[in-house]
Coordinates of C-alpha atoms in Angstrom, one line a residue:
A93 CA 0.0 0.0 0.0
L94 CA 2.9 2.3 0.8
D95 CA 4.5 1.6 -2.5
A96 CA 1.3 2.4 -4.3
A97 CA 1.0 5.7 -2.4
L98 CA 4.6 6.9 -3.2
P99 CA 3.9 8.2 -6.7
F100 CA 1.0 10.4 -5.3
L101 CA 3.1 11.6 -2.4
T102 CA 5.9 12.5 -4.8
M103 CA 3.5 14.3 -7.1
D104 CA 2.1 16.3 -4.1
L105 CA 5.6 17.2 -2.9
L106 CA 6.6 18.3 -6.4
L107 CA 3.5 20.5 -6.7
S108 CA 4.2 22.1 -3.3
L109 CA 7.8 22.8 -4.3
L110 CA 6.6 24.3 -7.6
M111 CA 4.1 26.6 -5.8
V112 CA 6.7 27.8 -3.3
T113 CA 9.2 28.5 -6.2
A114 CA 6.6 30.4 -8.1
L115 CA 5.7 32.5 -5.1
I116 CA 9.4 33.3 -4.4
S117 CA 9.9 34.3 -8.0
V118 CA 6.8 36.6 -7.9
T119 CA 7.5 38.3 -4.7
Q120 CA 11.1 39.0 -5.7
G121 CA 9.7 41.5 -8.2
F122 CA 7.9 43.5 -5.6
Y123 CA 9.1 45.8 -2.8
V124 CA 7.8 45.1 0.6
P125 CA 7.2 48.4 2.4
G126 CA 9.1 49.0 5.6
V127 CA 11.9 46.6 4.8
A128 CA 14.5 49.0 3.3
P129 CA 14.8 52.4 5.0
Q130 CA 15.3 55.4 2.8
D131 CA 17.6 58.3 3.9
F132 CA 16.9 61.9 3.0
S133 CA 19.0 65.0 3.0
E134 CA 17.6 68.3 4.4
G135 CA 15.4 69.9 1.8
Q136 CA 15.0 66.8 -0.3
K137 CA 11.6 66.4 -1.8
I138 CA 9.4 63.5 -0.5
E139 CA 6.5 62.4 -2.7
V140 CA 3.0 62.2 -1.2
R141 CA 0.9 59.7 -2.9
A142 CA -2.8 58.7 -2.6
I143 CA -4.0 55.2 -2.1
K144 CA -7.9 55.2 -2.0
M145 CA -11.0 56.3 -0.1
T146 CA -12.7 53.8 2.2
S147 CA -15.7 53.6 4.5
S148 CA -16.7 51.0 7.1
H149 CA -20.3 51.7 6.4
T150 CA -20.4 50.9 2.7
Q151 CA -17.3 48.6 2.3
L152 CA -17.0 50.1 -1.2
P153 CA -13.6 51.7 -1.9
Y154 CA -13.1 54.5 -4.3
E155 CA -10.0 55.5 -6.3
Y156 CA -8.6 58.8 -5.1
Y157 CA -9.4 60.8 -8.3
S158 CA -12.9 59.4 -8.6
M159 CA -13.7 62.8 -7.0
D160 CA -12.7 66.1 -8.7
L161 CA -9.7 66.8 -6.4
C162 CA -6.5 68.8 -7.1
R163 CA -4.3 67.2 -9.6
P164 CA -0.6 67.5 -10.3
D165 CA 0.7 69.5 -13.3
T166 CA 2.3 66.3 -14.6
V167 CA 0.5 63.2 -15.8
L168 CA -1.1 60.9 -13.3
E169 CA 1.3 58.0 -12.4
Y170 CA -0.4 54.9 -11.1
S171 CA 1.5 52.1 -9.4
S172 CA 1.3 49.3 -6.9
Q173 CA 4.4 48.8 -4.9
N174 CA 3.9 45.3 -3.5
L175 CA 2.0 42.1 -4.0
G176 CA -0.6 42.9 -1.2
Q177 CA -1.5 46.2 -2.9
I178 CA -2.1 44.5 -6.2
I179 CA -4.3 41.8 -4.6
R180 CA -6.4 44.5 -2.8
G181 CA -6.7 46.5 -6.1
E182 CA -5.0 49.6 -4.6
R183 CA -4.0 52.1 -7.3
I184 CA -1.4 54.4 -5.8
V185 CA -1.2 57.7 -7.6
N186 CA 0.8 60.9 -7.3
T187 CA -0.6 64.1 -5.8
P188 CA 0.3 67.8 -6.1
Y189 CA 1.4 68.1 -2.4
S190 CA 4.9 69.4 -2.1
V191 CA 6.9 68.2 1.0
E192 CA 10.6 68.7 1.6
M193 CA 12.5 67.1 4.4
G194 CA 12.7 69.4 7.4
R195 CA 11.1 72.4 5.7
N196 CA 8.0 73.8 7.3
V197 CA 5.2 75.4 5.2
H198 CA 2.8 77.7 7.0
C199 CA 0.0 77.8 4.4
K200 CA 0.1 76.9 0.7
V201 CA -2.5 76.6 -2.0
L202 CA -3.0 73.2 -3.5
C203 CA -5.5 74.4 -6.0
S204 CA -7.8 77.4 -6.0
D205 CA -11.2 78.4 -7.5
K206 CA -12.3 74.8 -8.0
T207 CA -16.0 74.5 -9.0
W208 CA -18.1 71.4 -8.4
D209 CA -21.4 71.3 -10.2
E210 CA -24.5 69.9 -8.5
K211 CA -23.7 66.3 -9.4
K212 CA -20.2 66.4 -8.1
S213 CA -21.4 68.2 -5.0
K214 CA -24.0 65.5 -4.3
D215 CA -21.4 62.8 -4.8
A216 CA -19.0 64.5 -2.3
G217 CA -21.9 64.9 0.1
Y218 CA -22.8 61.2 -0.1
R219 CA -19.2 60.2 0.7
I220 CA -19.1 62.7 3.6
E221 CA -22.3 61.3 5.0
S222 CA -21.0 57.8 4.6
E223 CA -17.9 58.8 6.6
Y224 CA -15.3 58.1 4.0
F225 CA -11.6 58.3 4.9
V226 CA -8.9 59.4 2.5
H227 CA -5.6 57.4 2.6
L228 CA -2.3 59.0 1.7
I229 CA 1.2 57.5 1.9
M230 CA 4.6 59.1 2.1
D231 CA 7.9 57.2 2.1
N232 CA 5.7 54.0 2.3
L233 CA 4.2 55.2 5.6
P234 CA 0.4 55.7 5.6
C235 CA -1.1 58.8 7.1
A236 CA -3.1 58.6 10.4
T237 CA -5.3 60.9 12.4
M238 CA -5.1 61.3 16.2
F239 CA -8.2 61.7 18.3
T240 CA -9.0 61.8 22.0
V241 CA -11.3 59.3 23.7
P242 CA -13.8 61.3 25.7
E243 CA -14.3 58.6 28.4
S244 CA -10.6 58.2 29.2
G245 CA -9.0 61.2 27.7
S246 CA -6.3 59.0 26.1
S247 CA -5.1 59.6 22.6
Q248 CA -5.7 57.0 19.9
Y249 CA -5.2 56.8 16.1
E250 CA -7.2 55.9 13.1
P251 CA -5.9 55.3 9.6
G252 CA -6.3 58.0 7.0
Y253 CA -8.3 61.2 7.5
R254 CA -12.0 61.9 7.2
L255 CA -13.2 63.5 3.9
G256 CA -15.5 65.8 5.9
Y257 CA -18.4 65.8 8.4
A258 CA -22.1 66.2 8.4
T259 CA -24.1 68.3 10.9
N260 CA -27.6 69.8 11.0
G261 CA -28.4 68.5 7.6
K262 CA -25.4 70.0 5.9
N263 CA -22.1 68.6 4.7
Y264 CA -18.7 70.2 5.1
I265 CA -15.5 69.1 3.5
Y266 CA -12.0 69.1 5.0
N267 CA -10.2 71.2 2.4
H268 CA -7.2 72.2 4.5
L269 CA -4.7 69.6 5.7
K270 CA -1.9 70.1 8.2
F271 CA 0.9 67.5 7.9
N272 CA 2.4 66.8 11.2
L273 CA 5.6 65.0 10.2
K274 CA 8.4 63.4 12.3
Y275 CA 11.9 62.7 11.4
H276 CA 14.8 60.8 13.1
K277 CA 18.2 62.3 12.3
D278 CA 21.4 60.3 12.1
E279 CA 23.9 62.7 13.6
D280 CA 26.9 60.8 12.3
R281 CA 25.8 60.8 8.7
G282 CA 23.7 63.9 8.7
T283 CA 20.7 62.1 7.1
Y284 CA 17.1 62.0 8.0
R285 CA 14.4 59.3 8.0
V286 CA 10.6 59.7 8.1
V287 CA 9.2 58.2 11.3
G288 CA 5.7 59.8 11.6
F289 CA 2.9 61.0 9.3
L290 CA -0.1 62.5 11.1
I291 CA -2.8 64.7 9.6
E292 CA -5.0 67.4 11.1
A293 CA -7.9 68.1 8.8
K294 CA -9.9 71.4 8.8
S295 CA -12.7 72.8 6.9
V296 CA -12.1 76.4 5.7
D297 CA -14.7 78.4 3.8
K298 CA -13.4 80.0 0.6
S299 CA -14.3 83.5 1.9
G300 CA -12.1 83.0 4.9
L301 CA -8.9 82.4 2.9
T302 CA -6.5 85.1 1.6
I303 CA -4.3 83.9 -1.3
N304 CA -1.0 85.6 -2.1
E305 CA 0.6 85.9 -5.6
D306 CA 3.4 83.5 -4.6
G307 CA 0.9 80.7 -3.8
T308 CA 1.0 81.1 -0.1
C309 CA -2.1 81.8 1.9
K310 CA -3.5 83.0 5.2
I311 CA -6.6 81.6 7.0
D312 CA -8.6 84.6 8.2
S313 CA -11.6 82.6 9.5
N314 CA -12.3 79.1 10.7
G315 CA -15.7 79.0 9.2
P316 CA -16.3 75.6 7.5
Q317 CA -16.6 75.0 3.8
E318 CA -20.1 73.7 3.0
V319 CA -20.6 71.2 0.1
K320 CA -23.9 72.4 -1.3
Q321 CA -26.5 69.8 -2.3
V322 CA -28.3 72.3 -4.6
G323 CA -26.3 74.2 -7.2
E324 CA -22.5 74.6 -7.5
T325 CA -19.9 74.5 -4.8
N326 CA -16.9 76.8 -5.1
L327 CA -13.9 76.1 -2.9
H328 CA -10.1 76.2 -2.4
F329 CA -7.8 73.4 -1.2
T330 CA -4.8 74.3 1.0
Y331 CA -2.3 72.6 3.2
E332 CA 0.6 73.2 5.6
V333 CA 3.6 71.2 6.7
E334 CA 5.2 71.0 10.2
W335 CA 8.2 68.9 10.9
H336 CA 9.3 67.7 14.4
Q337 CA 12.4 65.8 15.4
S338 CA 11.7 62.5 17.1
D339 CA 13.6 59.9 19.1
V340 CA 11.6 57.2 17.5
K341 CA 13.8 55.1 15.2
W342 CA 12.8 53.9 11.7
A343 CA 12.3 50.3 12.9
S344 CA 9.6 51.5 15.4
R345 CA 7.7 53.9 13.2
W346 CA 4.9 51.4 12.6
D347 CA 4.1 51.0 16.3
V348 CA 1.3 53.6 16.1
Y349 CA -0.4 51.6 13.4
L350 CA 0.0 48.3 15.2
E351 CA -1.9 49.7 18.2
M352 CA -4.9 50.8 16.1
A353 CA -8.2 49.0 16.8
D354 CA -8.9 49.0 13.0

């Protein structure tokens, strides 16, 4: 009986070896994020890319530019950087955010005088009401949002940032982002590594923003930007960048994400 089973055992073993070999050959062609650290010099540009929009209420993800958001001057470059992103159907794409290592930006215009017609406004309103989150990535590190738990007063984190919020039957979009970034500096080599990517999102009405000729801006009012459900919505998109030195080393930069409940 054992002799009769040997050909089948040999065939099973051969198939298993072939599968392992195939997986190894496939994964060698993809970069696993977080494995190879990248060093930056002061002032070096770091690309901010978008992954997708997700909601726990609908379970239906959207591609970032499925909404009429600010686009870069260059062509859109889509990519998937590892096997897991390909399996999940994530289409990582470039954005017009300009971030340089260690350089703070007080207020900068991403794009101005954008007009959404009624259809685009209603689509944005639906996603806001469905509590969609926007997911960005920088140096293979996804963005996160910090919030305070009312009961305990402790700080926790959630992946991405909310597209907007709904209150009193109206929808408001977060059109101003503050990038709170952290770096760890190698004093011996004089290089920097990204170890934190947090976002504070605000809603700023178009009338409360002063735009200068050089593309910088000033927020005069904290009034929110409403996304109208009837007629057009006119709005600006802005952002700011604030860097902080951190004792967290590159190998521990994922600790915040591993502690998330989601």
